[in-house]
mmCIF file of C-alpha atoms and ligand atoms in Angstrom:
data_model
loop_
_atom_site.group_PDB
_atom_site.id
_atom_site.type_symbol
_atom_site.label_atom_id
_atom_site.label_comp_id
_atom_site.label_asym_id
_atom_site.label_seq_id
_atom_site.Cartn_x
_atom_site.Cartn_y
_atom_site.Cartn_z
ATOM 1 C CA UNK A 1 -2.525 16.634 -12.577
ATOM 2 C CA UNK A 2 0.552 15.359 -10.508
ATOM 3 C CA UNK A 3 1.388 11.629 -11.139
ATOM 4 C CA UNK A 4 2.854 10.077 -8.055
ATOM 5 C CA UNK A 5 6.290 8.541 -8.921
ATOM 6 C CA UNK A 6 6.142 4.821 -9.974
ATOM 7 C CA UNK A 7 2.721 5.360 -11.248
ATOM 8 C CA UNK A 8 2.400 4.138 -14.876
ATOM 9 C CA UNK A 9 -0.031 6.635 -16.894
ATOM 10 C CA UNK A 10 -2.742 4.550 -18.482
ATOM 11 C CA UNK A 11 -5.561 6.238 -20.661
ATOM 12 C CA UNK A 12 -8.336 6.563 -18.342
ATOM 13 C CA UNK A 13 -10.815 6.047 -21.076
ATOM 14 C CA UNK A 14 -9.377 2.510 -21.640
ATOM 15 C CA UNK A 15 -11.706 -0.313 -20.928
ATOM 16 C CA UNK A 16 -9.672 -2.496 -18.788
ATOM 17 C CA UNK A 17 -12.067 -5.329 -18.710
ATOM 18 C CA UNK A 18 -12.060 -5.518 -22.690
ATOM 19 C CA UNK A 19 -8.450 -5.180 -22.903
ATOM 20 C CA UNK A 20 -7.471 -7.990 -20.259
ATOM 21 C CA UNK A 21 -9.942 -9.989 -22.183
ATOM 22 C CA UNK A 22 -8.459 -9.308 -25.493
ATOM 23 C CA UNK A 23 -4.831 -10.003 -23.937
ATOM 24 C CA UNK A 24 -6.039 -13.251 -22.642
ATOM 25 C CA UNK A 25 -6.917 -14.473 -25.884
ATOM 26 C CA UNK A 26 -3.852 -12.999 -27.788
ATOM 27 C CA UNK A 27 -1.431 -14.615 -25.075
ATOM 28 C CA UNK A 28 -3.384 -17.767 -24.683
ATOM 29 C CA UNK A 29 -3.196 -17.013 -20.783
ATOM 30 C CA UNK A 30 -5.111 -18.125 -18.060
ATOM 31 C CA UNK A 31 -5.911 -15.803 -15.155
ATOM 32 C CA UNK A 32 -5.984 -17.354 -11.669
ATOM 33 C CA UNK A 33 -7.261 -15.176 -8.756
ATOM 34 C CA UNK A 34 -7.445 -15.628 -4.949
ATOM 35 C CA UNK A 35 -10.331 -14.727 -2.890
ATOM 36 C CA UNK A 36 -8.414 -11.874 -1.378
ATOM 37 C CA UNK A 37 -7.937 -10.009 -4.751
ATOM 38 C CA UNK A 38 -10.156 -6.633 -5.124
ATOM 39 C CA UNK A 39 -13.594 -7.728 -6.720
ATOM 40 C CA UNK A 40 -12.779 -6.403 -10.332
ATOM 41 C CA UNK A 41 -9.794 -8.845 -10.592
ATOM 42 C CA UNK A 42 -11.839 -11.736 -9.073
ATOM 43 C CA UNK A 43 -14.708 -10.923 -11.810
ATOM 44 C CA UNK A 44 -12.168 -10.907 -14.778
ATOM 45 C CA UNK A 45 -10.309 -14.133 -13.532
ATOM 46 C CA UNK A 46 -10.877 -17.521 -15.336
ATOM 47 C CA UNK A 47 -10.810 -19.129 -11.656
ATOM 48 C CA UNK A 48 -11.012 -17.816 -8.206
ATOM 49 C CA UNK A 49 -9.913 -20.150 -5.401
ATOM 50 C CA UNK A 50 -8.153 -21.142 -2.254
ATOM 51 C CA UNK A 51 -4.403 -21.892 -2.338
ATOM 52 C CA UNK A 52 -4.915 -25.713 -2.907
ATOM 53 C CA UNK A 53 -7.388 -25.206 -5.761
ATOM 54 C CA UNK A 54 -5.260 -22.478 -7.462
ATOM 55 C CA UNK A 55 -2.150 -24.757 -7.405
ATOM 56 C CA UNK A 56 -4.320 -27.770 -8.691
ATOM 57 C CA UNK A 57 -5.359 -25.357 -11.472
ATOM 58 C CA UNK A 58 -1.860 -24.295 -12.044
ATOM 59 C CA UNK A 59 -0.708 -27.686 -12.280
ATOM 60 C CA UNK A 60 -3.483 -28.515 -14.850
ATOM 61 C CA UNK A 61 -3.126 -25.391 -16.900
ATOM 62 C CA UNK A 62 -2.834 -25.688 -20.652
ATOM 63 C CA UNK A 63 -2.560 -21.961 -21.622
ATOM 64 C CA UNK A 64 0.831 -20.733 -22.526
ATOM 65 C CA UNK A 65 0.952 -17.961 -19.894
ATOM 66 C CA UNK A 66 -0.180 -18.209 -16.381
ATOM 67 C CA UNK A 67 -1.297 -14.651 -14.921
ATOM 68 C CA UNK A 68 -1.426 -15.082 -11.097
ATOM 69 C CA UNK A 69 -3.585 -12.577 -9.419
ATOM 70 C CA UNK A 70 -2.339 -13.440 -5.863
ATOM 71 C CA UNK A 71 0.890 -13.239 -3.747
ATOM 72 C CA UNK A 72 4.405 -14.142 -4.931
ATOM 73 C CA UNK A 73 4.547 -17.565 -3.009
ATOM 74 C CA UNK A 74 1.201 -18.783 -5.053
ATOM 75 C CA UNK A 75 2.883 -17.548 -8.302
ATOM 76 C CA UNK A 76 6.137 -18.961 -7.667
ATOM 77 C CA UNK A 77 4.418 -22.350 -6.813
ATOM 78 C CA UNK A 78 2.547 -22.005 -10.296
ATOM 79 C CA UNK A 79 6.172 -21.497 -11.994
ATOM 80 C CA UNK A 80 7.828 -24.549 -10.143
ATOM 81 C CA UNK A 81 4.879 -26.705 -11.370
ATOM 82 C CA UNK A 82 5.014 -25.080 -14.847
ATOM 83 C CA UNK A 83 8.942 -24.318 -15.516
ATOM 84 C CA UNK A 84 8.541 -23.851 -19.156
ATOM 85 C CA UNK A 85 5.588 -21.485 -19.087
ATOM 86 C CA UNK A 86 5.507 -17.798 -18.361
ATOM 87 C CA UNK A 87 3.974 -16.875 -14.979
ATOM 88 C CA UNK A 88 3.102 -13.267 -14.765
ATOM 89 C CA UNK A 89 2.374 -11.435 -11.310
ATOM 90 C CA UNK A 90 0.899 -7.968 -11.487
ATOM 91 C CA UNK A 91 2.964 -6.616 -8.570
ATOM 92 C CA UNK A 92 6.360 -8.491 -7.671
ATOM 93 C CA UNK A 93 6.169 -6.875 -4.247
ATOM 94 C CA UNK A 94 2.864 -8.835 -3.457
ATOM 95 C CA UNK A 95 4.933 -10.868 -0.595
ATOM 96 C CA UNK A 96 3.462 -12.586 2.681
ATOM 97 C CA UNK A 97 4.545 -12.074 6.116
ATOM 98 C CA UNK A 98 4.537 -15.722 6.569
ATOM 99 C CA UNK A 99 6.665 -16.352 3.943
ATOM 100 C CA UNK A 100 9.024 -13.356 4.686
ATOM 101 C CA UNK A 101 9.139 -14.538 8.329
ATOM 102 C CA UNK A 102 10.911 -17.860 7.367
ATOM 103 C CA UNK A 103 14.092 -17.068 5.646
ATOM 104 C CA UNK A 104 15.396 -20.459 4.062
ATOM 105 C CA UNK A 105 18.898 -19.917 5.849
ATOM 106 C CA UNK A 106 17.411 -19.551 9.256
ATOM 107 C CA UNK A 107 15.069 -22.350 8.503
ATOM 108 C CA UNK A 108 18.063 -24.740 7.626
ATOM 109 C CA UNK A 109 19.704 -23.888 11.047
ATOM 110 C CA UNK A 110 16.257 -24.674 12.886
ATOM 111 C CA UNK A 111 15.871 -27.777 11.092
ATOM 112 C CA UNK A 112 19.338 -29.051 12.053
ATOM 113 C CA UNK A 113 18.391 -28.855 15.693
ATOM 114 C CA UNK A 114 15.533 -31.526 14.839
ATOM 115 C CA UNK A 115 17.229 -34.516 13.448
ATOM 116 C CA UNK A 116 14.879 -37.475 12.302
ATOM 117 C CA UNK A 117 11.892 -34.825 12.113
ATOM 118 C CA UNK A 118 9.953 -34.850 8.805
ATOM 119 C CA UNK A 119 9.109 -31.351 7.581
ATOM 120 C CA UNK A 120 5.479 -30.392 6.712
ATOM 121 C CA UNK A 121 5.495 -26.631 5.410
ATOM 122 C CA UNK A 122 2.631 -24.566 4.720
ATOM 123 C CA UNK A 123 2.361 -23.188 1.160
ATOM 124 C CA UNK A 124 2.846 -19.795 2.392
ATOM 125 C CA UNK A 125 6.745 -20.030 2.241
ATOM 126 C CA UNK A 126 9.369 -19.465 -0.325
ATOM 127 C CA UNK A 127 10.598 -21.943 -2.988
ATOM 128 C CA UNK A 128 13.866 -22.271 -1.045
ATOM 129 C CA UNK A 129 12.003 -23.140 2.156
ATOM 130 C CA UNK A 130 9.900 -25.749 0.270
ATOM 131 C CA UNK A 131 12.793 -27.288 -1.244
ATOM 132 C CA UNK A 132 13.880 -28.123 2.484
ATOM 133 C CA UNK A 133 10.436 -29.876 3.351
ATOM 134 C CA UNK A 134 8.972 -33.405 2.884
ATOM 135 C CA UNK A 135 5.604 -32.320 1.877
ATOM 136 C CA UNK A 136 3.711 -28.942 1.340
ATOM 137 C CA UNK A 137 0.129 -28.352 2.861
ATOM 138 C CA UNK A 138 -2.606 -25.582 2.594
ATOM 139 C CA UNK A 139 -4.923 -24.558 5.284
ATOM 140 C CA UNK A 140 -7.622 -26.913 3.214
ATOM 141 C CA UNK A 141 -5.572 -30.174 3.672
ATOM 142 C CA UNK A 142 -2.916 -29.713 6.378
ATOM 143 C CA UNK A 143 -4.862 -31.883 8.975
ATOM 144 C CA UNK A 144 -5.004 -34.713 6.211
ATOM 145 C CA UNK A 145 -1.248 -34.238 5.329
ATOM 146 C CA UNK A 146 -0.136 -34.220 8.889
ATOM 147 C CA UNK A 147 -2.139 -37.322 9.541
ATOM 148 C CA UNK A 148 -0.583 -39.068 6.395
ATOM 149 C CA UNK A 149 2.668 -39.718 8.505
ATOM 150 C CA UNK A 150 2.674 -42.282 11.250
ATOM 151 C CA UNK A 151 1.690 -41.214 14.722
ATOM 152 C CA UNK A 152 5.221 -41.958 16.067
ATOM 153 C CA UNK A 153 6.933 -39.879 13.268
ATOM 154 C CA UNK A 154 8.125 -36.619 14.754
ATOM 155 C CA UNK A 155 7.125 -33.652 12.649
ATOM 156 C CA UNK A 156 8.296 -29.997 12.272
ATOM 157 C CA UNK A 157 5.497 -27.803 10.921
ATOM 158 C CA UNK A 158 6.322 -24.287 9.530
ATOM 159 C CA UNK A 159 6.080 -21.544 9.035
ATOM 160 C CA UNK A 160 2.626 -20.641 10.621
ATOM 161 C CA UNK A 161 2.643 -21.404 14.130
ATOM 162 C CA UNK A 162 -1.205 -20.838 14.708
ATOM 163 C CA UNK A 163 -2.059 -23.214 11.873
ATOM 164 C CA UNK A 164 0.319 -25.616 13.187
ATOM 165 C CA UNK A 165 -1.089 -25.335 16.702
ATOM 166 C CA UNK A 166 -4.667 -25.619 15.372
ATOM 167 C CA UNK A 167 -3.760 -28.936 13.446
ATOM 168 C CA UNK A 168 -1.914 -30.447 16.515
ATOM 169 C CA UNK A 169 -5.146 -29.831 18.324
ATOM 170 C CA UNK A 170 -7.162 -31.462 15.866
ATOM 171 C CA UNK A 171 -4.953 -34.594 16.007
ATOM 172 C CA UNK A 172 -4.006 -34.747 19.268
ATOM 173 C CA UNK A 173 -0.474 -34.717 18.245
ATOM 174 C CA UNK A 174 2.567 -32.790 19.064
ATOM 175 C CA UNK A 175 4.289 -30.698 16.277
ATOM 176 C CA UNK A 176 7.525 -28.693 16.576
ATOM 177 C CA UNK A 177 6.390 -25.113 15.358
ATOM 178 C CA UNK A 178 8.471 -22.751 13.607
ATOM 179 C CA UNK A 179 7.429 -19.482 15.371
ATOM 180 C CA UNK A 180 5.922 -17.395 12.243
ATOM 181 C CA UNK A 181 2.248 -16.034 11.782
ATOM 182 C CA UNK A 182 0.227 -13.983 9.324
ATOM 183 C CA UNK A 183 0.200 -10.387 10.044
ATOM 184 C CA UNK A 184 -3.355 -9.951 9.240
ATOM 185 C CA UNK A 185 -4.932 -12.782 10.822
ATOM 186 C CA UNK A 186 -2.912 -12.472 14.176
ATOM 187 C CA UNK A 187 -4.454 -9.096 14.864
ATOM 188 C CA UNK A 188 -8.436 -9.805 14.548
ATOM 189 C CA UNK A 189 -9.739 -8.673 17.610
ATOM 190 C CA UNK A 190 -11.250 -11.222 20.036
ATOM 191 C CA UNK A 191 -12.825 -8.500 21.889
ATOM 192 C CA UNK A 192 -14.498 -7.097 18.689
ATOM 193 C CA UNK A 193 -15.434 -10.680 17.774
ATOM 194 C CA UNK A 194 -17.167 -11.367 21.019
ATOM 195 C CA UNK A 195 -18.877 -8.046 20.860
ATOM 196 C CA UNK A 196 -20.269 -9.151 17.292
ATOM 197 C CA UNK A 197 -21.509 -12.425 18.792
ATOM 198 C CA UNK A 198 -23.395 -10.682 21.365
ATOM 199 C CA UNK A 199 -24.895 -7.938 18.956
ATOM 200 C CA UNK A 200 -25.745 -10.876 16.471
ATOM 201 C CA UNK A 201 -26.892 -13.941 18.412
ATOM 202 C CA UNK A 202 -28.179 -15.727 15.431
ATOM 203 C CA UNK A 203 -24.929 -15.404 13.626
ATOM 204 C CA UNK A 204 -22.280 -18.345 13.226
ATOM 205 C CA UNK A 205 -18.640 -17.634 13.315
ATOM 206 C CA UNK A 206 -16.489 -18.761 10.393
ATOM 207 C CA UNK A 207 -12.603 -18.313 10.860
ATOM 208 C CA UNK A 208 -9.370 -19.091 8.964
ATOM 209 C CA UNK A 209 -6.891 -21.352 10.892
ATOM 210 C CA UNK A 210 -4.188 -18.633 10.591
ATOM 211 C CA UNK A 211 -6.054 -16.822 13.637
ATOM 212 C CA UNK A 212 -4.831 -17.564 17.216
ATOM 213 C CA UNK A 213 -6.408 -19.918 19.333
ATOM 214 C CA UNK A 214 -7.969 -17.267 21.479
ATOM 215 C CA UNK A 215 -10.266 -16.282 18.202
ATOM 216 C CA UNK A 216 -10.472 -19.845 17.013
ATOM 217 C CA UNK A 217 -12.304 -20.832 20.415
ATOM 218 C CA UNK A 218 -15.186 -18.680 19.437
ATOM 219 C CA UNK A 219 -15.645 -20.253 15.865
ATOM 220 C CA UNK A 220 -18.274 -22.596 14.747
ATOM 221 C CA UNK A 221 -16.468 -23.446 11.701
ATOM 222 C CA UNK A 222 -12.621 -23.211 11.107
ATOM 223 C CA UNK A 223 -11.168 -23.630 7.394
ATOM 224 C CA UNK A 224 -9.730 -22.447 4.336
ATOM 225 C CA UNK A 225 -11.157 -19.541 2.187
ATOM 226 C CA UNK A 226 -12.945 -22.078 0.077
ATOM 227 C CA UNK A 227 -14.202 -23.837 3.324
ATOM 228 C CA UNK A 228 -15.596 -20.526 4.805
ATOM 229 C CA UNK A 229 -17.432 -19.904 1.658
ATOM 230 C CA UNK A 230 -18.934 -23.378 1.658
ATOM 231 C CA UNK A 231 -19.950 -23.003 5.506
ATOM 232 C CA UNK A 232 -21.802 -19.803 4.653
ATOM 233 C CA UNK A 233 -23.692 -21.336 1.935
ATOM 234 C CA UNK A 234 -24.546 -24.662 3.927
ATOM 235 C CA UNK A 235 -25.425 -22.995 7.268
ATOM 236 C CA UNK A 236 -29.127 -22.451 8.420
ATOM 237 C CA UNK A 237 -28.042 -19.346 10.194
ATOM 238 C CA UNK A 238 -29.252 -16.078 8.792
ATOM 239 C CA UNK A 239 -25.752 -14.412 9.367
ATOM 240 C CA UNK A 240 -22.107 -15.191 9.348
ATOM 241 C CA UNK A 241 -19.364 -13.521 11.234
ATOM 242 C CA UNK A 242 -16.323 -13.751 8.965
ATOM 243 C CA UNK A 243 -12.747 -13.826 10.499
ATOM 244 C CA UNK A 244 -10.557 -13.807 7.359
ATOM 245 C CA UNK A 245 -9.562 -11.022 5.071
ATOM 246 C CA UNK A 246 -12.588 -9.270 3.756
ATOM 247 C CA UNK A 247 -11.868 -9.679 0.036
ATOM 248 C CA UNK A 248 -13.724 -13.037 0.547
ATOM 249 C CA UNK A 249 -16.939 -11.003 1.090
ATOM 250 C CA UNK A 250 -17.290 -10.465 -2.708
ATOM 251 C CA UNK A 251 -17.694 -14.256 -3.528
ATOM 252 C CA UNK A 252 -19.711 -14.680 -0.386
ATOM 253 C CA UNK A 253 -22.238 -12.322 -1.496
ATOM 254 C CA UNK A 254 -22.589 -13.796 -4.775
ATOM 255 C CA UNK A 255 -22.933 -17.277 -3.263
ATOM 256 C CA UNK A 256 -24.860 -16.427 -0.182
ATOM 257 C CA UNK A 257 -27.174 -13.463 -1.331
ATOM 258 C CA UNK A 258 -29.677 -13.890 1.499
ATOM 259 C CA UNK A 259 -27.252 -13.885 4.292
ATOM 260 C CA UNK A 260 -26.017 -11.146 6.399
ATOM 261 C CA UNK A 261 -22.101 -11.093 6.222
ATOM 262 C CA UNK A 262 -20.376 -9.409 9.166
ATOM 263 C CA UNK A 263 -16.552 -8.948 8.771
ATOM 264 C CA UNK A 264 -14.350 -8.752 12.277
ATOM 265 C CA UNK A 265 -12.053 -5.736 12.454
ATOM 266 C CA UNK A 266 -8.388 -5.963 13.404
ATOM 267 C CA UNK A 267 -7.216 -4.868 16.900
ATOM 268 C CA UNK A 268 -6.862 -1.421 16.011
ATOM 269 C CA UNK A 269 -10.530 -0.688 14.758
ATOM 270 C CA UNK A 270 -9.695 2.452 13.231
ATOM 271 C CA UNK A 271 -7.344 0.927 10.508
ATOM 272 C CA UNK A 272 -8.139 -1.464 7.718
ATOM 273 C CA UNK A 273 -5.492 -4.060 9.111
ATOM 274 C CA UNK A 274 -7.671 -6.901 8.474
ATOM 275 C CA UNK A 275 -6.883 -6.425 4.921
ATOM 276 C CA UNK A 276 -3.892 -8.180 3.410
ATOM 277 C CA UNK A 277 -1.495 -5.159 2.265
ATOM 278 C CA UNK A 278 0.263 -7.713 -0.016
ATOM 279 C CA UNK A 279 -2.844 -9.105 -1.879
ATOM 280 C CA UNK A 280 -4.019 -5.521 -2.183
ATOM 281 C CA UNK A 281 -0.949 -4.539 -4.057
ATOM 282 C CA UNK A 282 -2.416 -5.843 -7.217
ATOM 283 C CA UNK A 283 -4.622 -3.867 -9.101
ATOM 284 C CA UNK A 284 -6.924 -4.116 -12.259
ATOM 285 C CA UNK A 285 -4.584 -1.629 -13.897
ATOM 286 C CA UNK A 286 -1.336 -3.505 -12.877
ATOM 287 C CA UNK A 287 -3.104 -6.926 -14.175
ATOM 288 C CA UNK A 288 -3.577 -5.004 -17.499
ATOM 289 C CA UNK A 289 0.117 -3.930 -17.531
ATOM 290 C CA UNK A 290 1.522 -7.188 -16.757
ATOM 291 C CA UNK A 291 -0.354 -8.768 -19.500
ATOM 292 C CA UNK A 292 0.338 -5.953 -22.059
ATOM 293 C CA UNK A 293 4.055 -5.776 -21.183
ATOM 294 C CA UNK A 294 4.507 -9.622 -20.355
ATOM 295 C CA UNK A 295 6.106 -8.315 -17.126
ATOM 296 C CA UNK A 296 6.912 -8.700 -14.180
ATOM 297 C CA UNK A 297 7.555 -12.576 -14.713
ATOM 298 C CA UNK A 298 8.038 -14.861 -11.875
ATOM 299 C CA UNK A 299 11.485 -16.810 -11.878
ATOM 300 C CA UNK A 300 12.771 -19.565 -9.665
ATOM 301 C CA UNK A 301 16.299 -20.800 -9.779
ATOM 302 C CA UNK A 302 15.825 -24.325 -11.521
ATOM 303 C CA UNK A 303 18.036 -26.031 -8.883
ATOM 304 C CA UNK A 304 15.685 -25.082 -6.145
ATOM 305 C CA UNK A 305 12.568 -25.389 -8.167
ATOM 306 C CA UNK A 306 13.560 -29.067 -8.826
ATOM 307 C CA UNK A 307 13.774 -29.737 -5.056
ATOM 308 C CA UNK A 308 10.705 -27.766 -4.319
ATOM 309 C CA UNK A 309 8.487 -29.468 -6.795
ATOM 310 C CA UNK A 310 9.036 -32.774 -5.071
ATOM 311 C CA UNK A 311 7.079 -31.807 -1.891
ATOM 312 C CA UNK A 312 4.443 -29.870 -3.992
ATOM 313 C CA UNK A 313 3.834 -33.022 -5.961
ATOM 314 C CA UNK A 314 3.375 -35.158 -2.842
ATOM 315 C CA UNK A 315 0.592 -32.626 -1.587
ATOM 316 C CA UNK A 316 -1.004 -32.963 -4.895
ATOM 317 C CA UNK A 317 -0.913 -36.613 -4.921
ATOM 318 C CA UNK A 318 -2.228 -36.807 -0.915
ATOM 319 C CA UNK A 319 -5.000 -34.167 -2.017
ATOM 320 C CA UNK A 320 -6.637 -36.052 -4.935
HETATM 321 P P1 LIG B 401 -6.463 -20.246 1.809
HETATM 322 O O1 LIG B 401 -5.518 -21.309 1.288
HETATM 323 O O2 LIG B 401 -7.409 -20.459 2.709
HETATM 324 O O3 LIG B 401 -6.964 -19.376 0.562
HETATM 325 O O4 LIG B 401 -5.317 -19.097 2.351
HETATM 326 C C1 LIG B 401 -4.437 -18.414 1.850
HETATM 327 C C2 LIG B 401 -3.889 -17.210 2.747
HETATM 328 O O5 LIG B 401 -2.956 -16.859 2.456
HETATM 329 C C3 LIG B 401 -4.529 -17.004 3.833
HETATM 330 O O6 LIG B 401 -4.251 -15.994 4.433
HETATM 331 FE FE1 LIG B 402 0.174 -13.849 3.730
HETATM 332 FE FE2 LIG B 402 -1.522 -13.278 5.640
HETATM 333 FE FE3 LIG B 402 -1.651 -11.922 3.434
HETATM 334 FE FE4 LIG B 402 -2.477 -14.551 3.332
HETATM 335 S S1 LIG B 402 -3.366 -12.835 4.578
HETATM 336 S S2 LIG B 402 -1.089 -13.527 1.970
HETATM 337 S S3 LIG B 402 -0.958 -15.283 4.925
HETATM 338 S S4 LIG B 402 0.045 -11.859 4.992
#
């Protein structure tokens, strides 16, 4: 059999679940996973959550090693919170279009155009962008974090213009928006969503605020991945149309077993572009290998980490 270049051969007879469990004990490791990870990874993790809950878990972790089954900015945040711990990421190329679309040097030039503004940055950005921010937010606390500033305080919100615009609409407040977007959430098809609403008139729509306004206007609920899971549990509706990455359906099926869960496709219905290609870079095998070999590790320049820690801590304090 031909093995594709870059693929590491692992004995196909190996019980990866048992091996990961053994390594977890051997390393004194905690495995944190995001809801967009593949089902096997979610099932083997110690904790599955949204970005806020994962950063809270990382901040409170007493394990010696943090294995982060998510994307790079999440693992980087865990490292900033735990500079003396090893933080492992199954695939270092698990990035994020929002983080990639806000290079720190261009962000610094952008901020120079807005003197007197405070800076609220979505956690989906690099450590060097966080280091230029006054406070970090996630999709579950963005409204609360922005509202913590006096109404007359001018604010820059980065890097997600759709989340920023949604927060601005909730609060009736102007925000200067960095022009970034999530390549997954920006392509959800409004046309397909409307078609699904017509086909399932009993269904409620739950959407992530990274979606454009044209999609969000059809939603009964807008919130983080944890918020969407809670909404699906709570609603009396027999069906929920889900406008976020379909990895979340694994936990939704467990938590809301009686409900029909309907994922919305991306604009090109023939592709799987509603799946995050970065989150899906991690596999159960790569999770096992990163624990076995203790690599790849996430590192952050100590000077940048020290500056980025301040706005991350501020977010954690405001979210208590
Ligand atoms: P949550 O914080 O809602 O889990 O979102 C993370 C993310 O990357 C959404 O695309
Ligand atoms: Fe980034 Fe979008 Fe993937 Fe979330 S879904 S990690 S925002 S690219």
